[in-house]
Amino acid sequence: MKTLFNLALVALLAVSASAKEVKLLNVSYDPTRELYQEYNAAFIKYWKTKTGDDVTVAQSHGGSGKQAQSVINSLDADVVTLALAYDIDAIAQVHKLPADWQKKLPNNSTPYTSTIVFLVRKGNPKGIKDWDDVVKPGVSVVVASPKTSGGARWAYLAAWAYALETKGHDEAAAREFITKLYKNVPVLDSGARGSTITFAQHEIGDVLLAWENEAHLVLKEFGADKFEIVTPSISVLAEPPVAVVEKYARKHGNAEVAKAYLEYLYSDEGQDIAGKNFYRPRNEKAAAKYASQFASLKLVTVDQEFGGWQAAQAKHFADGGIFDQIFQP
Amino acid sequence: MKLKNINWTWIITGTLGVQFACTAFAAEDGDIELLKKQIQELDQKVRILEREREIDQDGAAAAAKAAPKLTLGGNGFSFASADSNYVAQLHGVVQFDSRTFFHDGGLNGNDGFLIRRARPILSGTFYHDFDYMFVPDFGGSTVQIQDAYVNYRYNPALQLEVGKFKSPIGLEQLQADANTTFNERSIVTDLVPNRDLGVELHGDVLDGRASYAVGVFNGAPDYNGTSTNQSFQDYKALVGRVFFQPWKNSTVDAVRGLGFGVAGSYEADHPTGITGLTPGYTTDGQQKFFTYSSGSTANGTHWRVSPQAYYYYGPFGLLAEYAISDQRVSKNGATASISNDAWELTGSWLLTGEDATYTGVTPLHPFDPRSNQWGAWQVVARFGELSVDDAAFTKGFASSSASANKAQAWSVGLDWFLNKNLRANVSYSHTVFSGYNGATSGISQPENVLFSRLQLAF
């Protein structure tokens, strides 16, 4: 009997000591495909060394707002890495993660930042230098719908912030400015990657309002001989946040590894990968290393300029908000 | 005209042709620049229209994915939201039986046809994690609610079920009605509860290699065939079951189908004044061969233990279980623990090459005589025995002039699975009784019954 017990104990220990296979689902926004492909490989290696467990990470990408809605509708994401905090707040409202999710990780759970820049065709034939040039008649502007795309919401707010800053904080003037801008938009995609395809592949439009990292990616993929980046005088400090979707991570038994997955974004390696993919790292070392690839410009924050995402969403992007009023498809 | 019907290449070519034809006569540089500009504008318009069409197509594809799904198949009707958060399924089981008794001493009224079960089954999911099932039964003489419960799935290992459903004890009792080997479950089922009302925590662990269930129920008597248990006494029954399939995920076929476990229940103190006793133990032919006599009541603890196992390997299936039901009984000041036990062994063999399973048979070649396909055929055999504690008779809780103290039954049969949904079977059952010394009952001689069934399940 004792021998049997010992055998059973050894078998139990052998089972418990064997490596686990962990499957994570990262639901992200449109332009992060390349970032997380590289980051996932690094994390998988790190986690294997640390725990012996084999991790595979599935990625899902789309317009940030649409992605958030998918998670709300039970897409079983272990983590979300979206374009803006409002979209994760919406997931928190249905109790799939805690309301104070932004306090779980440093920098309000935003491991990197970015901004909105202009991507124009080589030689800048329309002479676009700043936001005033974008709203001129005859300039064709490509941007996604702010109803579904996080990047498009950042772009809209960047333009609005410029108008406020340059027109004496006159709301009516800002509204007129944004109306002119969207009159120049011939086609609205649902996500940032779609609008990049519209501009770069389909050769539609004179200027793409793009994530900074996405603009650099286009130069890398399509060649610097075809496009160039124009940095406006004012833009918005985009802070894409990350969070563990605790409900699903717990359900999958992935709570620990999901948390580690996001924490590793703040590591030296994670920050280096962010910089390499043209996201602005938080970490000073990585920020210094990649400083030369980012132009300096005045960056306003949503909290300062718009009173936070909840207020910005309600005023500009909610059904019946300013965007609905000014945009005529 | 729909956008997709326009051939934009021809439009551009035509436009350019006209424009270039004109330019042949307009050599001025300014005119050429103007034409170039017009061409560029036209080109942009075409590109925009094409892109809009692509976006519309993507949107239509996304909308199609978001549309609710309606499916109809061998598993019934299913309506589901696109994200499967909400599902409603309609299934059903209808069993049309016949029973013919032989050498029954001239008893009348026990042969005939009957609708054994007629159950529409409504089940589904809401809010992704909550399952429900509602099963009325229109078979028999009264309409009953067989199952009505909600199950919350936190994860596969942790689920909470609330309502009326099968009490997790008997192995054959827990098998779906449509999948049992014979028309009637074995004699062991007399000693385990049917449905009960309560709350149960349950789940599958170790990648499905083990399952558990533990719950608090009203406490159903042995074989509460009517399954309409309502109990308002203070004491409830604790019921638990563990079941292991250690090699469920093994690549070795010979061990994959082995499952074994044990289940039990404990009810602390059944108060005097409420009968709380079994309505009777019945034979395969549904004749009562044992009942407590008038005035006998439950009075004290009632516990059950049931070790159980099955083994399926290729066409071969074996199901075995044992149950002991021990209950304190009182009558006229006398009290005793009455311990009744039963066991059974059921074997089956599929003649047509399918794999036998606990969850039913799917024919390899569904019935279609035009294609020389004849469904799946299975031979089945069973032996079961139930012994009533002698004390039930010596203490006066039961009378040997009305009840037997033992029944032994063997059965053989042939099952024909025409397809996944339709099944016909015929079986013969022979039951002998001990300890009965009455004269006129149906158990004064062995019971011999020929069963048949036509079953539709979807």
JSON list of C-alpha atoms in Angstrom, two decimals, chain A residues 15 66 72-74 76 121 140 186-190 193-195 197-198 201-206 247-248 250-251, chain B residues 43-44 46-52 54-55 58-59 62 83-85 127-130 152-156 206 209:
[
{"chain": "A", "resi": 15, "resn": "VAL", "atom": "CA", "xyz": [2.20, 15.72, -13.85]},
{"chain": "A", "resi": 66, "resn": "LYS", "atom": "CA", "xyz": [-15.20, 47.61, -33.01]},
{"chain": "A", "resi": 72, "resn": "ILE", "atom": "CA", "xyz": [-18.17, 43.20, -24.83]},
{"chain": "A", "resi": 73, "resn": "ASN", "atom": "CA", "xyz": [-20.04, 40.71, -27.00]},
{"chain": "A", "resi": 74, "resn": "SER", "atom": "CA", "xyz": [-17.91, 37.92, -25.54]},
{"chain": "A", "resi": 76, "resn": "ASP", "atom": "CA", "xyz": [-12.76, 35.79, -25.17]},
{"chain": "A", "resi": 121, "resn": "ARG", "atom": "CA", "xyz": [2.92, 61.64, -51.50]},
{"chain": "A", "resi": 140, "resn": "SER", "atom": "CA", "xyz": [-8.30, 65.07, -50.51]},
{"chain": "A", "resi": 186, "resn": "PRO", "atom": "CA", "xyz": [-13.82, 61.15, -49.85]},
{"chain": "A", "resi": 187, "resn": "VAL", "atom": "CA", "xyz": [-14.02, 57.76, -48.21]},
{"chain": "A", "resi": 188, "resn": "LEU", "atom": "CA", "xyz": [-14.24, 56.59, -44.59]},
{"chain": "A", "resi": 189, "resn": "ASP", "atom": "CA", "xyz": [-12.70, 53.25, -43.64]},
{"chain": "A", "resi": 190, "resn": "SER", "atom": "CA", "xyz": [-13.63, 51.51, -40.41]},
{"chain": "A", "resi": 193, "resn": "ARG", "atom": "CA", "xyz": [-5.19, 49.99, -41.43]},
{"chain": "A", "resi": 194, "resn": "GLY", "atom": "CA", "xyz": [-8.00, 50.28, -43.92]},
{"chain": "A", "resi": 195, "resn": "SER", "atom": "CA", "xyz": [-7.36, 53.96, -44.45]},
{"chain": "A", "resi": 197, "resn": "ILE", "atom": "CA", "xyz": [-4.58, 50.77, -47.65]},
{"chain": "A", "resi": 198, "resn": "THR", "atom": "CA", "xyz": [-6.90, 53.35, -49.21]},
{"chain": "A", "resi": 201, "resn": "GLN", "atom": "CA", "xyz": [-2.34, 50.89, -52.13]},
{"chain": "A", "resi": 202, "resn": "HIS", "atom": "CA", "xyz": [-5.33, 52.44, -53.87]},
{"chain": "A", "resi": 203, "resn": "GLU", "atom": "CA", "xyz": [-3.54, 55.77, -54.29]},
{"chain": "A", "resi": 204, "resn": "ILE", "atom": "CA", "xyz": [-6.53, 57.75, -53.14]},
{"chain": "A", "resi": 205, "resn": "GLY", "atom": "CA", "xyz": [-6.13, 61.18, -51.58]},
{"chain": "A", "resi": 206, "resn": "ASP", "atom": "CA", "xyz": [-3.40, 63.72, -51.02]},
{"chain": "A", "resi": 247, "resn": "LYS", "atom": "CA", "xyz": [-13.09, 37.71, -16.52]},
{"chain": "A", "resi": 248, "resn": "TYR", "atom": "CA", "xyz": [-11.85, 35.78, -19.52]},
{"chain": "A", "resi": 250, "resn": "ARG", "atom": "CA", "xyz": [-9.50, 33.81, -15.12]},
{"chain": "A", "resi": 251, "resn": "LYS", "atom": "CA", "xyz": [-11.90, 31.64, -17.05]},
{"chain": "B", "resi": 43, "resn": "ASP", "atom": "CA", "xyz": [-8.95, 58.51, -61.98]},
{"chain": "B", "resi": 44, "resn": "GLN", "atom": "CA", "xyz": [-9.41, 59.53, -58.34]},
{"chain": "B", "resi": 46, "resn": "VAL", "atom": "CA", "xyz": [-12.94, 55.81, -60.04]},
{"chain": "B", "resi": 47, "resn": "ARG", "atom": "CA", "xyz": [-10.53, 54.74, -57.34]},
{"chain": "B", "resi": 48, "resn": "ILE", "atom": "CA", "xyz": [-12.79, 56.20, -54.67]},
{"chain": "B", "resi": 49, "resn": "LEU", "atom": "CA", "xyz": [-15.82, 54.40, -56.07]},
{"chain": "B", "resi": 50, "resn": "GLU", "atom": "CA", "xyz": [-13.95, 51.13, -56.22]},
{"chain": "B", "resi": 51, "resn": "ARG", "atom": "CA", "xyz": [-12.70, 51.58, -52.68]},
{"chain": "B", "resi": 52, "resn": "GLU", "atom": "CA", "xyz": [-16.18, 52.44, -51.47]},
{"chain": "B", "resi": 54, "resn": "GLU", "atom": "CA", "xyz": [-14.73, 47.26, -51.31]},
{"chain": "B", "resi": 55, "resn": "ILE", "atom": "CA", "xyz": [-15.66, 48.86, -48.02]},
{"chain": "B", "resi": 58, "resn": "ASP", "atom": "CA", "xyz": [-16.42, 44.25, -46.27]},
{"chain": "B", "resi": 59, "resn": "GLY", "atom": "CA", "xyz": [-19.28, 45.80, -44.37]},
{"chain": "B", "resi": 62, "resn": "ALA", "atom": "CA", "xyz": [-19.16, 41.73, -41.46]},
{"chain": "B", "resi": 83, "resn": "ASP", "atom": "CA", "xyz": [-21.54, 35.74, -31.19]},
{"chain": "B", "resi": 84, "resn": "SER", "atom": "CA", "xyz": [-23.22, 32.62, -29.73]},
{"chain": "B", "resi": 85, "resn": "ASN", "atom": "CA", "xyz": [-23.98, 34.53, -26.57]},
{"chain": "B", "resi": 127, "resn": "TYR", "atom": "CA", "xyz": [-25.40, 35.84, -21.58]},
{"chain": "B", "resi": 128, "resn": "HIS", "atom": "CA", "xyz": [-22.75, 33.40, -22.81]},
{"chain": "B", "resi": 129, "resn": "ASP", "atom": "CA", "xyz": [-22.26, 31.65, -19.48]},
{"chain": "B", "resi": 130, "resn": "PHE", "atom": "CA", "xyz": [-25.77, 30.68, -18.46]},
{"chain": "B", "resi": 152, "resn": "TYR", "atom": "CA", "xyz": [-23.91, 28.92, -14.67]},
{"chain": "B", "resi": 153, "resn": "ARG", "atom": "CA", "xyz": [-20.56, 28.05, -16.27]},
{"chain": "B", "resi": 154, "resn": "TYR", "atom": "CA", "xyz": [-17.74, 30.00, -14.67]},
{"chain": "B", "resi": 155, "resn": "ASN", "atom": "CA", "xyz": [-15.41, 27.62, -16.46]},
{"chain": "B", "resi": 156, "resn": "PRO", "atom": "CA", "xyz": [-15.66, 23.90, -17.28]},
{"chain": "B", "resi": 206, "resn": "LEU", "atom": "CA", "xyz": [-7.91, 17.44, -15.32]},
{"chain": "B", "resi": 209, "resn": "ARG", "atom": "CA", "xyz": [-10.36, 13.04, -16.95]}
]
